[in-house]
mmCIF file of C-alpha atoms and ligand atoms in Angstrom:
data_model
loop_
_atom_site.group_PDB
_atom_site.id
_atom_site.type_symbol
_atom_site.label_atom_id
_atom_site.label_comp_id
_atom_site.label_asym_id
_atom_site.label_seq_id
_atom_site.Cartn_x
_atom_site.Cartn_y
_atom_site.Cartn_z
ATOM 1 C CA MET A 1 138.820 96.376 69.780
ATOM 2 C CA LYS A 2 138.863 95.751 66.025
ATOM 3 C CA PRO A 3 136.674 98.221 64.139
ATOM 4 C CA VAL A 4 134.384 95.438 62.912
ATOM 5 C CA LEU A 5 133.845 94.133 66.432
ATOM 6 C CA LEU A 6 133.226 97.654 67.719
ATOM 7 C CA LEU A 7 130.641 98.236 65.015
ATOM 8 C CA LEU A 8 128.987 94.934 65.888
ATOM 9 C CA ALA A 9 128.898 95.837 69.594
ATOM 10 C CA LEU A 10 127.344 99.229 68.784
ATOM 11 C CA LEU A 11 124.729 97.679 66.527
ATOM 12 C CA THR A 12 123.787 95.116 69.176
ATOM 13 C CA ALA A 13 123.521 97.847 71.800
ATOM 14 C CA ALA A 14 121.279 99.876 69.495
ATOM 15 C CA ALA A 15 119.033 96.897 68.834
ATOM 16 C CA ALA A 16 118.553 95.842 72.471
ATOM 17 C CA PRO A 17 115.563 97.594 74.012
ATOM 18 C CA ARG A 18 116.311 99.726 77.071
ATOM 19 C CA SER A 19 113.844 99.771 79.953
ATOM 20 C CA GLY A 20 112.519 103.033 81.379
ATOM 21 C CA TYR A 21 114.082 101.763 84.616
ATOM 22 C CA ASP A 22 117.514 102.561 83.193
ATOM 23 C CA ASP A 23 116.497 106.162 82.511
ATOM 24 C CA ALA A 24 115.024 106.711 85.982
ATOM 25 C CA SER A 25 116.985 108.387 88.809
ATOM 26 C CA PRO A 26 118.850 106.245 91.372
ATOM 27 C CA GLU A 27 116.191 107.185 93.984
ATOM 28 C CA THR A 28 113.330 106.041 91.738
ATOM 29 C CA ARG A 29 115.125 102.814 90.902
ATOM 30 C CA ALA A 30 115.789 102.149 94.604
ATOM 31 C CA MET A 31 112.074 102.592 95.287
ATOM 32 C CA GLN A 32 111.209 100.013 92.635
ATOM 33 C CA ASP A 33 113.876 97.591 93.884
ATOM 34 C CA ASP A 34 112.502 97.445 97.429
ATOM 35 C CA ASP A 35 109.030 95.909 97.642
ATOM 36 C CA ASP A 36 108.491 97.534 101.057
ATOM 37 C CA ALA A 37 109.258 101.002 99.656
ATOM 38 C CA ASN A 38 107.476 100.523 96.292
ATOM 39 C CA PRO A 39 104.045 102.197 96.609
ATOM 40 C CA GLY A 40 102.787 99.911 93.814
ATOM 41 C CA PHE A 41 102.594 97.126 96.393
ATOM 42 C CA LEU A 42 99.624 98.844 98.051
ATOM 43 C CA TRP A 43 97.748 98.033 94.827
ATOM 44 C CA VAL A 44 99.260 94.549 94.605
ATOM 45 C CA ARG A 45 97.886 93.774 98.080
ATOM 46 C CA GLU A 46 94.468 95.082 97.051
ATOM 47 C CA GLY A 47 94.653 92.783 94.016
ATOM 48 C CA GLU A 48 95.620 89.806 96.133
ATOM 49 C CA ALA A 49 92.537 90.413 98.309
ATOM 50 C CA GLN A 50 90.331 90.774 95.190
ATOM 51 C CA TRP A 51 91.664 87.482 93.836
ATOM 52 C CA SER A 52 89.881 85.478 96.540
ATOM 53 C CA LYS A 53 86.872 87.762 97.003
ATOM 54 C CA PRO A 54 83.584 86.162 95.889
ATOM 55 C CA ALA A 55 81.395 88.258 93.571
ATOM 56 C CA GLY A 56 78.510 87.715 91.175
ATOM 57 C CA PRO A 57 75.460 85.447 91.475
ATOM 58 C CA ASP A 58 77.492 82.219 91.814
ATOM 59 C CA GLY A 59 79.652 83.593 94.625
ATOM 60 C CA LYS A 60 82.813 82.758 92.681
ATOM 61 C CA SER A 61 86.191 84.420 93.023
ATOM 62 C CA CYS A 62 89.118 84.354 90.615
ATOM 63 C CA ALA A 63 90.642 81.750 92.947
ATOM 64 C CA SER A 64 87.600 79.449 92.557
ATOM 65 C CA CYS A 65 88.723 78.740 88.989
ATOM 66 C CA HIS A 66 92.409 79.704 88.892
ATOM 67 C CA HIS A 67 93.397 78.601 92.438
ATOM 68 C CA ASP A 68 96.886 79.754 93.413
ATOM 69 C CA ALA A 69 97.819 82.763 91.259
ATOM 70 C CA THR A 70 101.531 82.259 91.925
ATOM 71 C CA ILE A 71 101.211 79.049 89.905
ATOM 72 C CA SER A 72 98.336 79.599 87.447
ATOM 73 C CA MET A 73 99.277 83.180 86.476
ATOM 74 C CA ARG A 74 103.012 82.609 86.239
ATOM 75 C CA GLY A 75 104.306 83.872 82.890
ATOM 76 C CA VAL A 76 100.885 85.013 81.644
ATOM 77 C CA ALA A 77 101.661 88.763 81.550
ATOM 78 C CA ALA A 78 104.825 88.108 79.517
ATOM 79 C CA ARG A 79 102.771 86.881 76.538
ATOM 80 C CA TYR A 80 100.076 89.600 76.420
ATOM 81 C CA PRO A 81 98.635 91.247 74.375
ATOM 82 C CA LEU A 82 97.738 88.237 72.245
ATOM 83 C CA ILE A 83 95.283 87.566 69.470
ATOM 84 C CA ASP A 84 92.177 86.165 71.132
ATOM 85 C CA THR A 85 91.176 82.933 69.400
ATOM 86 C CA VAL A 86 87.430 83.628 69.757
ATOM 87 C CA SER A 87 87.203 87.265 68.632
ATOM 88 C CA GLU A 88 90.360 87.062 66.479
ATOM 89 C CA GLN A 89 91.191 90.540 67.801
ATOM 90 C CA PRO A 90 94.170 91.712 69.852
ATOM 91 C CA MET A 91 93.459 91.552 73.572
ATOM 92 C CA THR A 92 95.418 93.145 76.409
ATOM 93 C CA LEU A 93 95.837 91.523 79.806
ATOM 94 C CA ASP A 94 93.548 94.167 81.317
ATOM 95 C CA GLN A 95 90.870 93.264 78.770
ATOM 96 C CA ARG A 96 91.295 89.543 79.503
ATOM 97 C CA ILE A 97 90.861 90.140 83.243
ATOM 98 C CA ALA A 98 87.775 92.299 82.598
ATOM 99 C CA GLN A 99 86.357 89.558 80.348
ATOM 100 C CA CYS A 100 86.872 86.907 83.034
ATOM 101 C CA ARG A 101 85.325 89.155 85.645
ATOM 102 C CA GLU A 102 82.212 89.886 83.581
ATOM 103 C CA GLU A 103 81.647 86.704 81.553
ATOM 104 C CA ARG A 104 83.045 83.954 83.769
ATOM 105 C CA GLN A 105 82.693 85.347 87.264
ATOM 106 C CA ARG A 106 79.487 87.110 86.080
ATOM 107 C CA ALA A 107 80.234 90.046 88.377
ATOM 108 C CA ASP A 108 79.852 93.807 87.863
ATOM 109 C CA PRO A 109 82.627 95.331 85.744
ATOM 110 C CA LEU A 110 85.440 96.930 87.726
ATOM 111 C CA PRO A 111 85.806 100.591 86.721
ATOM 112 C CA PRO A 112 89.018 101.130 84.700
ATOM 113 C CA GLU A 113 91.828 102.664 86.797
ATOM 114 C CA SER A 114 89.987 101.692 90.011
ATOM 115 C CA GLU A 115 92.060 100.258 92.843
ATOM 116 C CA ALA A 116 90.448 96.856 92.320
ATOM 117 C CA ALA A 117 91.089 96.739 88.543
ATOM 118 C CA LEU A 118 94.670 98.021 88.759
ATOM 119 C CA GLY A 119 95.274 95.810 91.788
ATOM 120 C CA LEU A 120 94.211 92.631 89.970
ATOM 121 C CA SER A 121 96.265 93.582 86.939
ATOM 122 C CA ALA A 122 99.315 94.319 89.147
ATOM 123 C CA TYR A 123 98.872 91.092 91.118
ATOM 124 C CA VAL A 124 98.619 88.999 87.947
ATOM 125 C CA GLY A 125 101.522 90.946 86.372
ATOM 126 C CA LEU A 126 103.721 90.408 89.427
ATOM 127 C CA GLN A 127 103.611 86.663 88.785
ATOM 128 C CA SER A 128 105.692 87.282 85.635
ATOM 129 C CA ARG A 129 108.165 89.721 87.167
ATOM 130 C CA GLY A 130 111.660 89.100 85.845
ATOM 131 C CA MET A 131 110.453 87.088 82.861
ATOM 132 C CA PRO A 132 111.256 88.334 79.345
ATOM 133 C CA LEU A 133 108.392 89.751 77.299
ATOM 134 C CA HIS A 134 107.682 87.452 74.415
ATOM 135 C CA VAL A 135 104.607 88.259 72.378
ATOM 136 C CA ARG A 136 103.729 86.717 69.036
ATOM 137 C CA ALA A 137 104.710 89.126 66.303
ATOM 138 C CA ASP A 138 103.219 87.407 63.256
ATOM 139 C CA SER A 139 99.876 89.141 62.907
ATOM 140 C CA PRO A 140 98.697 92.039 60.748
ATOM 141 C CA PHE A 141 97.645 93.803 63.973
ATOM 142 C CA VAL A 142 101.324 94.225 64.876
ATOM 143 C CA ALA A 143 101.999 95.923 61.547
ATOM 144 C CA ALA A 144 98.945 98.147 62.089
ATOM 145 C CA GLY A 145 100.246 99.066 65.552
ATOM 146 C CA ARG A 146 103.601 99.950 64.091
ATOM 147 C CA ARG A 147 101.966 102.215 61.527
ATOM 148 C CA LEU A 148 100.108 103.997 64.336
ATOM 149 C CA PHE A 149 103.395 104.353 66.244
ATOM 150 C CA GLU A 150 104.958 106.006 63.209
ATOM 151 C CA THR A 151 102.002 108.272 62.349
ATOM 152 C CA ARG A 152 102.232 111.965 63.197
ATOM 153 C CA LEU A 153 99.496 112.978 65.621
ATOM 154 C CA GLY A 154 97.903 116.050 67.125
ATOM 155 C CA GLN A 155 98.528 119.758 66.880
ATOM 156 C CA LEU A 156 102.241 119.170 67.581
ATOM 157 C CA ASN A 157 102.282 116.799 64.607
ATOM 158 C CA LEU A 158 104.641 114.320 66.270
ATOM 159 C CA SER A 159 104.650 110.529 66.078
ATOM 160 C CA CYS A 160 105.414 108.213 68.985
ATOM 161 C CA ALA A 161 108.508 107.144 67.018
ATOM 162 C CA GLN A 162 109.817 110.691 66.735
ATOM 163 C CA CYS A 163 110.137 110.837 70.508
ATOM 164 C CA HIS A 164 110.675 107.216 71.537
ATOM 165 C CA ASP A 165 112.857 105.972 68.639
ATOM 166 C CA GLU A 166 114.567 109.110 67.367
ATOM 167 C CA ARG A 167 114.862 111.211 70.534
ATOM 168 C CA ALA A 168 115.128 108.565 73.275
ATOM 169 C CA GLY A 169 117.745 109.581 75.830
ATOM 170 C CA MET A 170 117.285 113.307 75.141
ATOM 171 C CA LYS A 171 115.703 115.701 77.608
ATOM 172 C CA LEU A 172 112.187 117.093 77.304
ATOM 173 C CA GLY A 173 111.517 119.695 79.977
ATOM 174 C CA GLY A 174 113.076 118.060 83.020
ATOM 175 C CA ALA A 175 112.367 114.472 81.905
ATOM 176 C CA THR A 176 114.554 112.075 79.941
ATOM 177 C CA ILE A 177 112.614 110.695 77.000
ATOM 178 C CA PRO A 178 112.595 106.919 77.538
ATOM 179 C CA GLN A 179 112.276 104.405 74.706
ATOM 180 C CA GLY A 180 108.640 104.064 75.800
ATOM 181 C CA HIS A 181 108.314 100.401 76.747
ATOM 182 C CA PRO A 182 105.270 98.765 78.348
ATOM 183 C CA ASN A 183 107.141 96.271 80.584
ATOM 184 C CA GLY A 184 106.348 97.898 83.943
ATOM 185 C CA TYR A 185 102.555 98.251 83.774
ATOM 186 C CA PRO A 186 100.454 98.831 85.663
ATOM 187 C CA GLU A 187 103.040 101.094 87.249
ATOM 188 C CA TYR A 188 103.358 103.709 89.953
ATOM 189 C CA ARG A 189 104.146 107.152 88.629
ATOM 190 C CA LEU A 190 105.456 109.750 91.022
ATOM 191 C CA GLU A 191 103.818 112.426 88.859
ATOM 192 C CA TRP A 192 100.416 110.745 89.212
ATOM 193 C CA GLN A 193 100.998 109.872 92.868
ATOM 194 C CA ALA A 194 99.179 106.722 91.890
ATOM 195 C CA MET A 195 99.237 103.512 89.969
ATOM 196 C CA GLY A 196 98.054 103.697 86.360
ATOM 197 C CA SER A 197 97.494 101.407 83.406
ATOM 198 C CA LEU A 198 99.420 101.420 80.147
ATOM 199 C CA TYR A 199 96.316 102.929 78.580
ATOM 200 C CA ARG A 200 96.516 105.889 80.966
ATOM 201 C CA ARG A 201 100.143 106.413 79.921
ATOM 202 C CA LEU A 202 99.244 106.318 76.208
ATOM 203 C CA ARG A 203 96.429 108.768 76.798
ATOM 204 C CA ASP A 204 98.893 111.143 78.515
ATOM 205 C CA CYS A 205 101.392 110.881 75.649
ATOM 206 C CA MET A 206 98.618 111.511 73.113
ATOM 207 C CA THR A 207 97.183 114.523 74.929
ATOM 208 C CA GLY A 208 100.811 115.704 75.293
ATOM 209 C CA VAL A 209 100.949 116.223 71.526
ATOM 210 C CA ARG A 210 97.373 117.643 71.623
ATOM 211 C CA ALA A 211 95.868 114.644 69.864
ATOM 212 C CA GLU A 212 92.477 113.110 70.608
ATOM 213 C CA PRO A 213 93.423 109.910 72.506
ATOM 214 C CA PHE A 214 92.256 106.568 71.116
ATOM 215 C CA ALA A 215 89.260 105.294 73.113
ATOM 216 C CA PRO A 216 90.167 102.673 75.753
ATOM 217 C CA GLU A 217 88.328 99.836 73.979
ATOM 218 C CA SER A 218 89.311 100.889 70.453
ATOM 219 C CA LEU A 219 91.129 98.543 68.104
ATOM 220 C CA GLN A 220 93.832 101.200 67.705
ATOM 221 C CA ALA A 221 94.633 101.248 71.434
ATOM 222 C CA ALA A 222 94.990 97.443 71.449
ATOM 223 C CA GLU A 223 97.095 97.440 68.263
ATOM 224 C CA LEU A 224 99.396 100.064 69.726
ATOM 225 C CA ALA A 225 99.751 98.081 72.981
ATOM 226 C CA LEU A 226 100.502 94.952 70.924
ATOM 227 C CA TYR A 227 103.173 96.665 68.851
ATOM 228 C CA LEU A 228 104.757 98.153 71.997
ATOM 229 C CA ALA A 229 105.069 94.652 73.466
ATOM 230 C CA VAL A 230 106.626 93.257 70.279
ATOM 231 C CA ARG A 231 109.003 96.221 70.164
ATOM 232 C CA ALA A 232 110.023 95.472 73.777
ATOM 233 C CA GLU A 233 110.756 91.796 73.010
ATOM 234 C CA GLY A 234 113.076 90.328 75.634
ATOM 235 C CA LEU A 235 112.749 93.135 78.199
ATOM 236 C CA LYS A 236 111.929 91.777 81.628
ATOM 237 C CA VAL A 237 108.497 92.359 83.153
ATOM 238 C CA GLU A 238 108.913 94.861 86.028
ATOM 239 C CA THR A 239 105.324 95.094 87.261
ATOM 240 C CA PRO A 240 104.764 97.038 89.439
ATOM 241 C CA ALA A 241 107.445 99.452 88.148
ATOM 242 C CA VAL A 242 108.067 102.933 89.554
ATOM 243 C CA ARG A 243 108.625 105.804 87.130
ATOM 244 C CA PRO A 244 108.958 109.591 87.406
HETATM 245 C C1 HEC B 301 84.256 80.455 86.308
HETATM 246 C C2 HEC B 301 85.701 80.281 86.174
HETATM 247 C C3 HEC B 301 86.553 81.535 86.083
HETATM 248 C C4 HEC B 301 86.562 82.623 86.914
HETATM 249 C C5 HEC B 301 85.668 82.932 88.097
HETATM 250 C C6 HEC B 301 87.649 83.459 86.466
HETATM 251 N N1 HEC B 301 88.263 82.907 85.389
HETATM 252 FE FE1 HEC B 301 89.912 83.595 84.426
HETATM 253 N N2 HEC B 301 89.759 82.121 83.040
HETATM 254 C C7 HEC B 301 88.840 81.080 83.089
HETATM 255 C C8 HEC B 301 89.007 80.260 81.896
HETATM 256 C C9 HEC B 301 88.198 79.029 81.544
HETATM 257 C C10 HEC B 301 90.048 80.855 81.148
HETATM 258 C C11 HEC B 301 90.605 80.416 79.811
HETATM 259 C C12 HEC B 301 91.696 79.478 80.066
HETATM 260 C C13 HEC B 301 92.526 79.325 78.847
HETATM 261 O O1 HEC B 301 92.273 79.996 77.844
HETATM 262 O O2 HEC B 301 93.498 78.569 78.933
HETATM 263 C C14 HEC B 301 90.504 81.993 81.913
HETATM 264 C C15 HEC B 301 91.576 82.819 81.524
HETATM 265 C C16 HEC B 301 92.118 83.825 82.323
HETATM 266 C C17 HEC B 301 93.329 84.561 82.025
HETATM 267 C C18 HEC B 301 94.226 84.348 80.803
HETATM 268 C C19 HEC B 301 95.151 83.208 81.055
HETATM 269 C C20 HEC B 301 96.055 82.927 79.884
HETATM 270 O O3 HEC B 301 96.866 81.997 80.023
HETATM 271 O O4 HEC B 301 95.970 83.590 78.827
HETATM 272 C C21 HEC B 301 93.523 85.459 83.033
HETATM 273 C C22 HEC B 301 94.654 86.462 83.169
HETATM 274 C C23 HEC B 301 92.414 85.301 83.961
HETATM 275 N N3 HEC B 301 91.607 84.301 83.491
HETATM 276 C C24 HEC B 301 92.242 86.046 85.103
HETATM 277 C C25 HEC B 301 91.111 85.966 85.912
HETATM 278 C C26 HEC B 301 90.844 86.872 87.012
HETATM 279 C C27 HEC B 301 91.758 88.013 87.464
HETATM 280 C C28 HEC B 301 89.637 86.491 87.554
HETATM 281 C C29 HEC B 301 88.880 87.159 88.667
HETATM 282 C C30 HEC B 301 88.482 88.542 88.409
HETATM 283 C C31 HEC B 301 89.181 85.345 86.796
HETATM 284 N N4 HEC B 301 90.082 85.068 85.807
HETATM 285 C C32 HEC B 301 88.006 84.660 87.054
HETATM 286 C C33 HEC B 301 87.929 80.852 84.087
HETATM 287 C C34 HEC B 301 87.621 81.727 85.109
HETATM 288 C C1 HEC B 302 106.817 114.690 72.640
HETATM 289 C C2 HEC B 302 107.467 113.432 72.891
HETATM 290 C C3 HEC B 302 106.583 112.211 73.098
HETATM 291 C C4 HEC B 302 105.678 111.686 72.206
HETATM 292 C C5 HEC B 302 105.274 112.213 70.846
HETATM 293 C C6 HEC B 302 105.183 110.481 72.823
HETATM 294 N N1 HEC B 302 105.744 110.287 74.045
HETATM 295 FE FE1 HEC B 302 105.586 108.645 75.229
HETATM 296 N N2 HEC B 302 106.716 109.556 76.662
HETATM 297 C C7 HEC B 302 107.349 110.764 76.533
HETATM 298 C C8 HEC B 302 108.043 111.078 77.776
HETATM 299 C C9 HEC B 302 108.866 112.348 78.054
HETATM 300 C C10 HEC B 302 107.801 109.984 78.648
HETATM 301 C C11 HEC B 302 108.320 109.829 80.085
HETATM 302 C C12 HEC B 302 107.580 110.738 81.002
HETATM 303 C C13 HEC B 302 108.151 110.700 82.383
HETATM 304 O O1 HEC B 302 108.670 109.657 82.780
HETATM 305 O O2 HEC B 302 108.029 111.710 83.048
HETATM 306 C C14 HEC B 302 106.985 109.032 77.900
HETATM 307 C C15 HEC B 302 106.579 107.805 78.401
HETATM 308 C C16 HEC B 302 106.006 106.798 77.626
HETATM 309 C C17 HEC B 302 105.803 105.440 78.065
HETATM 310 C C18 HEC B 302 106.147 104.877 79.444
HETATM 311 C C19 HEC B 302 107.511 104.240 79.510
HETATM 312 C C20 HEC B 302 107.785 103.667 80.871
HETATM 313 O O3 HEC B 302 108.932 103.250 81.090
HETATM 314 O O4 HEC B 302 106.892 103.582 81.705
HETATM 315 C C21 HEC B 302 105.190 104.785 77.028
HETATM 316 C C22 HEC B 302 104.761 103.337 77.011
HETATM 317 C C23 HEC B 302 105.004 105.734 75.955
HETATM 318 N N3 HEC B 302 105.525 106.945 76.352
HETATM 319 C C24 HEC B 302 104.399 105.464 74.746
HETATM 320 C C25 HEC B 302 104.092 106.431 73.779
HETATM 321 C C26 HEC B 302 103.274 106.190 72.606
HETATM 322 C C27 HEC B 302 102.632 104.855 72.246
HETATM 323 C C28 HEC B 302 103.205 107.362 71.924
HETATM 324 C C29 HEC B 302 102.414 107.678 70.657
HETATM 325 C C30 HEC B 302 100.974 107.568 70.785
HETATM 326 C C31 HEC B 302 104.004 108.331 72.659
HETATM 327 N N4 HEC B 302 104.511 107.738 73.790
HETATM 328 C C32 HEC B 302 104.250 109.633 72.235
HETATM 329 C C33 HEC B 302 107.358 111.554 75.405
HETATM 330 C C34 HEC B 302 106.603 111.336 74.260
#
């Protein structure tokens, strides 16, 4: 190959985001590839049941308004987080589902990380599996998220970028440091022996550097989630992914 072409190939490879899937072991990848072996599908099935379960004073379910999720929710997860037109704030898919549940279905909130909440999020996310993430990048919230990603945090005084941009591919303890993309959430982690939200993952990475995690409903957590999605532009949605 001509040197110029080689350089071009290397630059393109460096620019393309790499999914955590590619850093997982062959066994973990095989588990994700087979829906019958992927434990995340236990949550997906719970979510599918929730979808048509009436709740609230009007006895409505998600299906009462959105009908067949395989049609109405197709592609939705690939464009979240977005800037909500009413609040003009960044909103994650989990927040959108919670808003629909409380304001439109008028039902009791589902506790975060509960089987029902993760199940609904996984079921909605599944309808975008294989589609490339494409989130609007032209808002000041994205820039704010990027600043957070590059800010040193905690007693270890490390930024997200120092691990996930600068040290991706290197080993930390037994684990390979992935690029840190959000395309598989909610996902099943073998370490958790459970499904967890992207927020749970961020909390773990923040406590890992001995920082006080951003609160779940904070603007910072949403800005960070938004920047992560923009940074992962083009990566395919893998929900429900399996990771170490
Ligand atoms: C009373 C009717 C109603 C109920 C019940 C309802 N929703 Fe919605 N939902 C809406 C409306 C209206 C919108 C806004 C549509 C839009 O913005 O295009 C919406 C938007 C959404 C979106 C965002 C779609 C997008 O394209 O951005 C998701 C995801 C969603 N709902 C999930 C759910 C889930 C999950 C449930 C059950 C827990 C639920 N909804 C219950 C009416 C409802
Ligand atoms: C000390 C290094 C380190 C720092 C700092 C760090 N992380 Fe991580 N992060 C990891 C490791 C290691 C994993 C993978 C853990 C595993 O799979 O066992 C990970 C996983 C992730 C994942 C999941 C990727 C996937 O494929 O599921 C995301 C998203 C993430 N980190 C985001 C962040 C964000 C945002 C920050 C800053 C608030 C951050 N991380 C700070 C080391 C770090």
